[in-house]
mmCIF file of C-alpha atoms in Angstrom:
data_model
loop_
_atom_site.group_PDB
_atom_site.id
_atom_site.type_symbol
_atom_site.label_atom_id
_atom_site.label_comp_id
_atom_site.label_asym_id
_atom_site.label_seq_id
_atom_site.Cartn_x
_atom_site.Cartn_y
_atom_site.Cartn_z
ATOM 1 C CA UNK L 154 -134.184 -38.051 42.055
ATOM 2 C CA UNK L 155 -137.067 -35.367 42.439
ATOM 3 C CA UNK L 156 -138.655 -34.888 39.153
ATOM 4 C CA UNK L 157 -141.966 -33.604 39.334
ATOM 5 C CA UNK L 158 -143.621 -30.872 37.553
ATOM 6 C CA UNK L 159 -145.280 -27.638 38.681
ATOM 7 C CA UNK L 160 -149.061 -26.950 37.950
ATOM 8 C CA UNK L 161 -149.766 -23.644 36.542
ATOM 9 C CA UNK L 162 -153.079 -23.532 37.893
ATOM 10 C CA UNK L 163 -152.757 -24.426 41.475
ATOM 11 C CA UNK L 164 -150.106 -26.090 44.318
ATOM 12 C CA UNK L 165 -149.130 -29.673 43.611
ATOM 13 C CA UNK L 166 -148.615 -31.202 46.809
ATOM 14 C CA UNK L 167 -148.248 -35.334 47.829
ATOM 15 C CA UNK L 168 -148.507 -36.321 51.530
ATOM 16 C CA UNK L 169 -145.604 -39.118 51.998
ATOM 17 C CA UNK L 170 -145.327 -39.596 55.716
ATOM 18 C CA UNK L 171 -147.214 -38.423 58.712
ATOM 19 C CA UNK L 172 -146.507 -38.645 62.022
ATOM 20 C CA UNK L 173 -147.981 -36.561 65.459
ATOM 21 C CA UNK L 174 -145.568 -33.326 64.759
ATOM 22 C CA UNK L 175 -144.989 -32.901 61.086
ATOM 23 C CA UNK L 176 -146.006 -33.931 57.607
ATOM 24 C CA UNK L 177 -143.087 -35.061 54.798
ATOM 25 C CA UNK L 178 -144.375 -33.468 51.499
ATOM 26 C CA UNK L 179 -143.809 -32.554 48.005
ATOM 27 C CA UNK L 180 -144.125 -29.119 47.540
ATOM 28 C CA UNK L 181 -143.442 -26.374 44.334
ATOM 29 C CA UNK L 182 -140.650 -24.363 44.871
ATOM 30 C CA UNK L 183 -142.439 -21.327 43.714
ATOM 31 C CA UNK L 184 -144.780 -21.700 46.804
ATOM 32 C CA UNK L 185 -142.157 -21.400 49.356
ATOM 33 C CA UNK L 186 -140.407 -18.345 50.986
ATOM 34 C CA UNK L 187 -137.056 -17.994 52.613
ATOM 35 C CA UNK L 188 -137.529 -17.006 56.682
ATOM 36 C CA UNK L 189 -137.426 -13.706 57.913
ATOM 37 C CA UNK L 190 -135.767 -14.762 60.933
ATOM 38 C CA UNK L 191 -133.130 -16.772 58.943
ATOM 39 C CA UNK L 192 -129.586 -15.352 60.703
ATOM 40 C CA UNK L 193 -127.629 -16.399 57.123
ATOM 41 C CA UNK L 194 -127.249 -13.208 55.357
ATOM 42 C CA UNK L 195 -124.520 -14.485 52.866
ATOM 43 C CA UNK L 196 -125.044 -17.594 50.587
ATOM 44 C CA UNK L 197 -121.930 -17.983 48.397
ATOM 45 C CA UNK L 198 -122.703 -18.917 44.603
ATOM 46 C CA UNK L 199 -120.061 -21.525 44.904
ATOM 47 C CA UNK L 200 -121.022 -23.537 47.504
ATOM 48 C CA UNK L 201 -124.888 -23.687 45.836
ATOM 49 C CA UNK L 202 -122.956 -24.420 42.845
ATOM 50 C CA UNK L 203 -121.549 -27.282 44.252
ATOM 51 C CA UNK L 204 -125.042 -28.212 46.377
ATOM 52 C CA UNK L 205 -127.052 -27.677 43.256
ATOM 53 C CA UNK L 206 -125.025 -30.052 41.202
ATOM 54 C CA UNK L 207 -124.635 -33.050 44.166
ATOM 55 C CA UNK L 208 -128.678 -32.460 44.179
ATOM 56 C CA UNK L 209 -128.904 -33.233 40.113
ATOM 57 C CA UNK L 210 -126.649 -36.342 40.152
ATOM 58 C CA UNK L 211 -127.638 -37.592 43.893
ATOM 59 C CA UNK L 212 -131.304 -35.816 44.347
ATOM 60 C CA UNK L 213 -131.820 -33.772 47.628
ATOM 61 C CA UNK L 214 -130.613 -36.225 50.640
ATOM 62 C CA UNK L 215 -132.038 -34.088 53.332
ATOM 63 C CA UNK L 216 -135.979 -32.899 53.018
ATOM 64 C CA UNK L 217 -136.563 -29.061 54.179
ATOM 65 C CA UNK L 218 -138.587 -28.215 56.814
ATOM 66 C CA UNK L 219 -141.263 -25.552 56.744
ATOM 67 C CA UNK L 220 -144.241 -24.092 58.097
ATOM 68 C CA UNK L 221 -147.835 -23.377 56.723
ATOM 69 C CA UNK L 222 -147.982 -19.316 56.503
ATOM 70 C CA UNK L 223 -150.849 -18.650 54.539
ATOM 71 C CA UNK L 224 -153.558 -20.543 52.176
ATOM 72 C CA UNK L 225 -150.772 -21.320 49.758
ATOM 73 C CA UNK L 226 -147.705 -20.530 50.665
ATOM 74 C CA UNK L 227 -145.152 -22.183 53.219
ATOM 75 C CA UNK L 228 -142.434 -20.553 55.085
ATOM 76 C CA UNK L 229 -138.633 -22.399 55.644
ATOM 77 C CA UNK L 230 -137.991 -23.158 59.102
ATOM 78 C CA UNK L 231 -134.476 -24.969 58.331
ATOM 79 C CA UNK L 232 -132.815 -25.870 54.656
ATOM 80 C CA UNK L 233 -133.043 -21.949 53.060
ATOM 81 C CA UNK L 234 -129.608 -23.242 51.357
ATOM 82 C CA UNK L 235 -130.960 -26.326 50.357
ATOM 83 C CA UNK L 236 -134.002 -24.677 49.017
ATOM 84 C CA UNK L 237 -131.860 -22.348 46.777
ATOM 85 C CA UNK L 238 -130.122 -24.861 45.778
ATOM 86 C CA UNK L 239 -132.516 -26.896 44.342
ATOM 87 C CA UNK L 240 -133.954 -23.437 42.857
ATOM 88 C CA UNK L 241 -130.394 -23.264 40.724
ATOM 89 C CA UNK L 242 -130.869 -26.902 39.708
ATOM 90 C CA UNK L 243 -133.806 -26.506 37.759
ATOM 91 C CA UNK L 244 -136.215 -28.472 40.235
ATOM 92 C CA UNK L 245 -139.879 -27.300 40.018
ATOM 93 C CA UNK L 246 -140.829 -29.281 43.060
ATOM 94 C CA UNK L 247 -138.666 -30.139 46.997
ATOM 95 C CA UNK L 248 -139.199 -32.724 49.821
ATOM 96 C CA UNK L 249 -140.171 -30.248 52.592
ATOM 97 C CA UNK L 250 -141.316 -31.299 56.614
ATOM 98 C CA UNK L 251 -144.308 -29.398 57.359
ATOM 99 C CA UNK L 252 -144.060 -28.625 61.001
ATOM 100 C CA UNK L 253 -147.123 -26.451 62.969
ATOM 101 C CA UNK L 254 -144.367 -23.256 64.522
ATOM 102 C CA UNK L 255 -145.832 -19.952 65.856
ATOM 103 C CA UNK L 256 -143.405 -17.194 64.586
ATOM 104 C CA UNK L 257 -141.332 -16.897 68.098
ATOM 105 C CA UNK L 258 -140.495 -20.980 67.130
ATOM 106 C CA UNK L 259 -139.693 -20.642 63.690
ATOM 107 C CA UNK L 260 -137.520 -18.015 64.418
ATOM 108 C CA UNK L 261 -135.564 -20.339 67.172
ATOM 109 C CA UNK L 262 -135.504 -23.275 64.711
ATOM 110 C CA UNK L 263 -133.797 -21.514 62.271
ATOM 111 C CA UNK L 264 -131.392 -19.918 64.277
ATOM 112 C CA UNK L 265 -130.378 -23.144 66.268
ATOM 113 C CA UNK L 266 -129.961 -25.287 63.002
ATOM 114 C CA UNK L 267 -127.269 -22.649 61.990
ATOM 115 C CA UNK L 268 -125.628 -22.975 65.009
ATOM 116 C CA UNK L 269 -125.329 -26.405 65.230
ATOM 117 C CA UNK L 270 -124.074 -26.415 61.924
ATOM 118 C CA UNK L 271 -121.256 -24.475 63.171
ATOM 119 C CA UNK L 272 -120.596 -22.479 60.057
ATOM 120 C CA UNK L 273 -123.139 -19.035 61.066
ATOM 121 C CA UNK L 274 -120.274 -15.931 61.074
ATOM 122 C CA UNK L 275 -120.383 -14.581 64.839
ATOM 123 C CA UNK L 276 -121.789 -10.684 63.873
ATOM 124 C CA UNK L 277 -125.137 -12.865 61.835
ATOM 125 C CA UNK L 278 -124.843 -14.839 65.062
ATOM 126 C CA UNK L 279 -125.197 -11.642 67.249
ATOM 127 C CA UNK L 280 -127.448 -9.628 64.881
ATOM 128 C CA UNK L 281 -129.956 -12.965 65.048
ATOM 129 C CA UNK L 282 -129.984 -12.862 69.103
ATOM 130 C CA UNK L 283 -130.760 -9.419 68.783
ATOM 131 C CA UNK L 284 -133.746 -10.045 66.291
ATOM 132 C CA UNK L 285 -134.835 -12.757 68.729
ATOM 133 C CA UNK L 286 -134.771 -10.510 71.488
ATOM 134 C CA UNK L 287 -136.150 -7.736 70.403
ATOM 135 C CA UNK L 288 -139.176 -9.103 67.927
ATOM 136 C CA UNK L 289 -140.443 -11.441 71.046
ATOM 137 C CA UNK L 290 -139.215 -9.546 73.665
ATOM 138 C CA UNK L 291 -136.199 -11.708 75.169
ATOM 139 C CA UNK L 292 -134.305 -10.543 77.702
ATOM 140 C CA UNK L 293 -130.478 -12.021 77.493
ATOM 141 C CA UNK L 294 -131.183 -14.231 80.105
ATOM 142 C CA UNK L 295 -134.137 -15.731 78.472
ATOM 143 C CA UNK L 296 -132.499 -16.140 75.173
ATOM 144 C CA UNK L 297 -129.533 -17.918 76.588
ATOM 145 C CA UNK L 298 -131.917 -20.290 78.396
ATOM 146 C CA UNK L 299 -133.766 -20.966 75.291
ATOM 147 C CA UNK L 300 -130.671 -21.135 73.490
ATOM 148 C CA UNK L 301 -128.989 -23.508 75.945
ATOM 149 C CA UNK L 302 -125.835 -21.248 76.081
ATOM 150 C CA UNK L 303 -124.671 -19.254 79.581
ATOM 151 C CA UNK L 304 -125.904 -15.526 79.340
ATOM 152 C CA UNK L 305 -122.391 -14.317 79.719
ATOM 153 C CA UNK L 306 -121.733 -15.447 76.175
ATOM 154 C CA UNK L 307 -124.878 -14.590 74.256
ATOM 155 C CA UNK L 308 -123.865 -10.902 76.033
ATOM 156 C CA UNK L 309 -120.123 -11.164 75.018
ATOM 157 C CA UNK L 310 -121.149 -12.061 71.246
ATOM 158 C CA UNK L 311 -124.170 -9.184 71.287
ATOM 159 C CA UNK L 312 -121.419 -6.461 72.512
ATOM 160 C CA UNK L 313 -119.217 -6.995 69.038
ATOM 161 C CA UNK L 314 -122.766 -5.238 67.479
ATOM 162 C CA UNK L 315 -121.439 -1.974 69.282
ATOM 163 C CA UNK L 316 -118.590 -2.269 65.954
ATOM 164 C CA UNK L 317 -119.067 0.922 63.618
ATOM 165 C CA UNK L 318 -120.365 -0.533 60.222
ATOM 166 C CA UNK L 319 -116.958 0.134 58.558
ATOM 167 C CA UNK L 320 -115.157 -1.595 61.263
ATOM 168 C CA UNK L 321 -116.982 -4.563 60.942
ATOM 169 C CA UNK L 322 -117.143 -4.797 56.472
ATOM 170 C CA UNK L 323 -113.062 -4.833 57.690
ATOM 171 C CA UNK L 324 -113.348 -7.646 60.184
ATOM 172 C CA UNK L 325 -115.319 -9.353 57.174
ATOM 173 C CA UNK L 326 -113.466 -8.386 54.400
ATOM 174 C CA UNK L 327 -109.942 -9.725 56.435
ATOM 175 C CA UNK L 328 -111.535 -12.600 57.741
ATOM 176 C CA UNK L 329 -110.459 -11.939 61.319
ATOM 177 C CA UNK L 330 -111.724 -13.910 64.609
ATOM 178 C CA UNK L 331 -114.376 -13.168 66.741
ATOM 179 C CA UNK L 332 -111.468 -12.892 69.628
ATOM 180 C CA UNK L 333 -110.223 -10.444 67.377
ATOM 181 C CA UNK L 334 -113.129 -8.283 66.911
ATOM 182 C CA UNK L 335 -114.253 -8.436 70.981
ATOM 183 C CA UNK L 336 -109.916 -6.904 71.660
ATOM 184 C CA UNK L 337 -110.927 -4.103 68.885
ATOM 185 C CA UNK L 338 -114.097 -2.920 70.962
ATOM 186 C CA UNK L 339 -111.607 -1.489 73.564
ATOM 187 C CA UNK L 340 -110.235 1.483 71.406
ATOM 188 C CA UNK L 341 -113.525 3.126 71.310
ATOM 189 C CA UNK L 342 -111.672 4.786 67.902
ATOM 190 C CA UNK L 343 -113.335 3.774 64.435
ATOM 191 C CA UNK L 344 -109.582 5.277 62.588
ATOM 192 C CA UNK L 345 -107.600 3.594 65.223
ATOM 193 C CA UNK L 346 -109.572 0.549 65.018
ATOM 194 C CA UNK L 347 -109.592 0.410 61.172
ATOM 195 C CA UNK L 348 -105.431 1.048 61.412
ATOM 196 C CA UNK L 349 -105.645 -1.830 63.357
ATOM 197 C CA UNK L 350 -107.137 -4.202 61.471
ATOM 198 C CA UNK L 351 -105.041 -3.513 58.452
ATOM 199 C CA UNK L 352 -102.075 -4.630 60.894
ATOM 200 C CA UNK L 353 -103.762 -7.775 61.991
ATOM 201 C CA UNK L 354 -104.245 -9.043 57.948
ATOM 202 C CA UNK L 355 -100.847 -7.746 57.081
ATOM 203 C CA UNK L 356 -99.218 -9.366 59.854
ATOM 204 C CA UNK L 357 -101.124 -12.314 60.793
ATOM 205 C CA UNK L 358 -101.124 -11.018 63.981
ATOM 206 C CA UNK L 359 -102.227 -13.589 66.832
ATOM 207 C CA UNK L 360 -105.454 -12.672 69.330
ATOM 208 C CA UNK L 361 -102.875 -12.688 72.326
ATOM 209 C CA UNK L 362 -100.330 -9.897 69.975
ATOM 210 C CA UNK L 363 -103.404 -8.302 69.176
ATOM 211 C CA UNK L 364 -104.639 -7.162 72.348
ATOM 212 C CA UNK L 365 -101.175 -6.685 73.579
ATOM 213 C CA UNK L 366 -101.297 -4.187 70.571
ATOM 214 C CA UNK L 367 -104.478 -2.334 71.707
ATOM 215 C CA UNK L 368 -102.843 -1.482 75.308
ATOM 216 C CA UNK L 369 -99.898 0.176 74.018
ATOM 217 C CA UNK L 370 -102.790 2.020 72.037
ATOM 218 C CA UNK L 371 -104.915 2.534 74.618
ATOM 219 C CA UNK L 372 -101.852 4.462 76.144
ATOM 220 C CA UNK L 373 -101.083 6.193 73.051
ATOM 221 C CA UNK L 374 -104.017 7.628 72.408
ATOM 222 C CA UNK L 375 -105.355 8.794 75.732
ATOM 223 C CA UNK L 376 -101.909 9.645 77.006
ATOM 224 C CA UNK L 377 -102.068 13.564 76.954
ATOM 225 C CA UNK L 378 -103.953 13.977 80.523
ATOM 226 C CA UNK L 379 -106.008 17.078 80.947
ATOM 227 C CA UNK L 380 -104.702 19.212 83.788
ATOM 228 C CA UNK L 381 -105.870 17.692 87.188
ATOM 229 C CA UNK L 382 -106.817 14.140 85.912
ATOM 230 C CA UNK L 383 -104.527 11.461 86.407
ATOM 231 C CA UNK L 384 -103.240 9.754 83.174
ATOM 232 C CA UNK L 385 -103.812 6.071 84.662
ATOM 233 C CA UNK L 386 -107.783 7.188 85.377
ATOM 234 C CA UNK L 387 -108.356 8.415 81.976
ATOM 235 C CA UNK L 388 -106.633 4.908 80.486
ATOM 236 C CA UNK L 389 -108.721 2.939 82.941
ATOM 237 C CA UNK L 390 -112.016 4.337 82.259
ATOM 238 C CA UNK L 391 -111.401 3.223 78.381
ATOM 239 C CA UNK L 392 -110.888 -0.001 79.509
ATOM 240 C CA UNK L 393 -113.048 -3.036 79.713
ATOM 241 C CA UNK L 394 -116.163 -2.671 82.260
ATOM 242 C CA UNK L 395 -114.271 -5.978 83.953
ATOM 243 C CA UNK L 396 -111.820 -4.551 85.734
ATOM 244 C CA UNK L 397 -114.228 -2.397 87.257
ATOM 245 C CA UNK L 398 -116.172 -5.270 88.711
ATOM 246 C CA UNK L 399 -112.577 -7.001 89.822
ATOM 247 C CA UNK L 400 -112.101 -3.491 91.981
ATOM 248 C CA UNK L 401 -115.623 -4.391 93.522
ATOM 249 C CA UNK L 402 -114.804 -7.478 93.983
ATOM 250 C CA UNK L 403 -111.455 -7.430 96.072
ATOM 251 C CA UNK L 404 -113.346 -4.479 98.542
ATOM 252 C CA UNK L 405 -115.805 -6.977 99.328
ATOM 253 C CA UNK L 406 -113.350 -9.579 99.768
ATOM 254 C CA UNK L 407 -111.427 -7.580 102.484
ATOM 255 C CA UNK L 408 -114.976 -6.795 103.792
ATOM 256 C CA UNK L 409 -115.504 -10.486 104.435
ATOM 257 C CA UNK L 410 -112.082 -11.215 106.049
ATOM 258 C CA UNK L 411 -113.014 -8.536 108.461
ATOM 259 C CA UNK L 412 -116.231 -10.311 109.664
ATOM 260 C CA UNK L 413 -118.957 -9.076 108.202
ATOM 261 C CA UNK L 414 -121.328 -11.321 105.679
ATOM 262 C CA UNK L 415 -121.522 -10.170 102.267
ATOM 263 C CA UNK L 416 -123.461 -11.237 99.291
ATOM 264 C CA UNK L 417 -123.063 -10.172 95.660
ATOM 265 C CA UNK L 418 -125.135 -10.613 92.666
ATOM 266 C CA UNK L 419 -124.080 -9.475 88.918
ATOM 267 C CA UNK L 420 -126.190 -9.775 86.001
ATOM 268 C CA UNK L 421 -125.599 -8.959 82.477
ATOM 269 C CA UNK L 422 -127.626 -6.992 79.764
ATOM 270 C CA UNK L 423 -127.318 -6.068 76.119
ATOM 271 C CA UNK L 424 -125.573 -2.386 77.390
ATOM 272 C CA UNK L 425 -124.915 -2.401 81.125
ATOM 273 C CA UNK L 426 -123.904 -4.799 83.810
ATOM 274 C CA UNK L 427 -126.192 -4.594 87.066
ATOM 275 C CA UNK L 428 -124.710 -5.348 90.608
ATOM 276 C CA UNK L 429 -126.929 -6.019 94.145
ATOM 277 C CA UNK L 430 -124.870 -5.826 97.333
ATOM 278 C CA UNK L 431 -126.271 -6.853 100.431
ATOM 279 C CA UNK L 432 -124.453 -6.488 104.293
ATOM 280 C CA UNK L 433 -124.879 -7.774 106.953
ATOM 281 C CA UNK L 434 -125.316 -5.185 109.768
#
């Protein structure tokens, strides 16, 4: 078990292991900072209950890993939890990996051992791809690349951001699905979306019931039609950006059954969908 103590005066630090990317160490707690990048907003005092008393009977399993930031002080690349934990244990000192990481790779290091953890909540998953994006400048395409993922679902998870604060303390406070939260974007109605989400919790309402829900609303709400506008328009303009590319799509299918050569090209951004055409003359 790590029992060391912490020098007043200056960092206590003990090289254990070195190898060509990164240095095992002991390091004082006090001389390490949580991440900036670090997508985990919420660390429940339970669960580092629980972690901080494993780490007194069993000692800390898993070594942190950081990254020099300045003369004295390191920076957590992966293990913030584990670092508080050992914090609440009463542990002057923690097993960190020291690993050389320019700001852009810290920031992707922390955000990938979340993922792969499988436990990040989808809107600190979204708000994190945004931070990527927009403190390196990453387009969506990029990110997914980096991130290993298509760019269709980094862009499906970002869009749940478009939420109204309120909306989305619900979807927390309920516990409701990501599914869930990408059906409520469709209203484009913070009161009818918050009335919704009441429903869901009461009811335990499925994903499938749930959107089934929102197009009875979608009617409901939008079906007074001003004079000289169609009342299936005004619905379908509410509706998801999709079926607008599906309309695209089947002209250019009849377009190629008649002959001529067609190609199409969509690609996906954080707030609009751009489309390339090209015929053949």
């Amino acid at each position: 078990m790590l029992k060391l103590q912490k020098s007043a005066d200056s960092l206590c630090k003990f090289s254990m292991d070195k190898s060509a990317d990164n240095i095992l160490e002991i390091i004082a707690v006090d001389y390490i900072r949580p991440n900036p990048y670090q997508p985990r907003r919420v660390f429940t005092e339970e669960s580092l209950q629980e972690l901080a008393h494993s780490i007194k009977q069993y000692g800390l399993l898993q070594p942190i890993t950081v990254r020099k930031s300045s003369h004295s002080y390191y920076e957590i690349i992966a293990g913030e939890r584990r670092w508080r934990a050992v914090c609440k244990a009463g542990f002057t000192h923690i097993k960190a990996f020291v690993q050389p990481a320019v700001d852009e790779d810290s920031a992707m290091i922390a955000l990938i051992e979340n993922l792969q953890r499988e436990n990040l909540h989808f809107f600190e998953e979204a708000e994190a791809f945004l931070c990527l994006m927009k403190e390196h400048g990453l387009t969506q395409e990029e990110l997914a690349r980096r991130l290993g993922k298509n760019q269709s679902t980094v862009a499906n998870k970002m869009r749940i951001l478009k939420l109204p604060v309120t909306v989305k303390e619900l979807i927390l406070s309920h516990k409701l699905t990501e599914r869930h939260a990408r059906a409520l974007l469709r209203l484009h109605n913070e009161e009818a979306q918050k009335k919704l989400i009441k429903d869901i919790a009461q009811r335990n309402l499925s994903v499938k019931t749930t959107e089934e829900i929102v197009e009875k609303m979608l009617a409901k709400l939008y079906g007074e039609v001003p004079a000289g506008l169609g009342r299936q328009n005004v619905v379908c303009i509410m509706r998801d950006y999709r079926i607008y590319i599906n309309t695209i799509k089947k002209a250019l299918s009849r377009i190629k059954k008649s002959g001529v050569k067609v190609s199409y090209l969509a690609q996906e951004n954080h707030d609009k969908v751009s489309i390339s055409i090209e015929l053949a003359k």
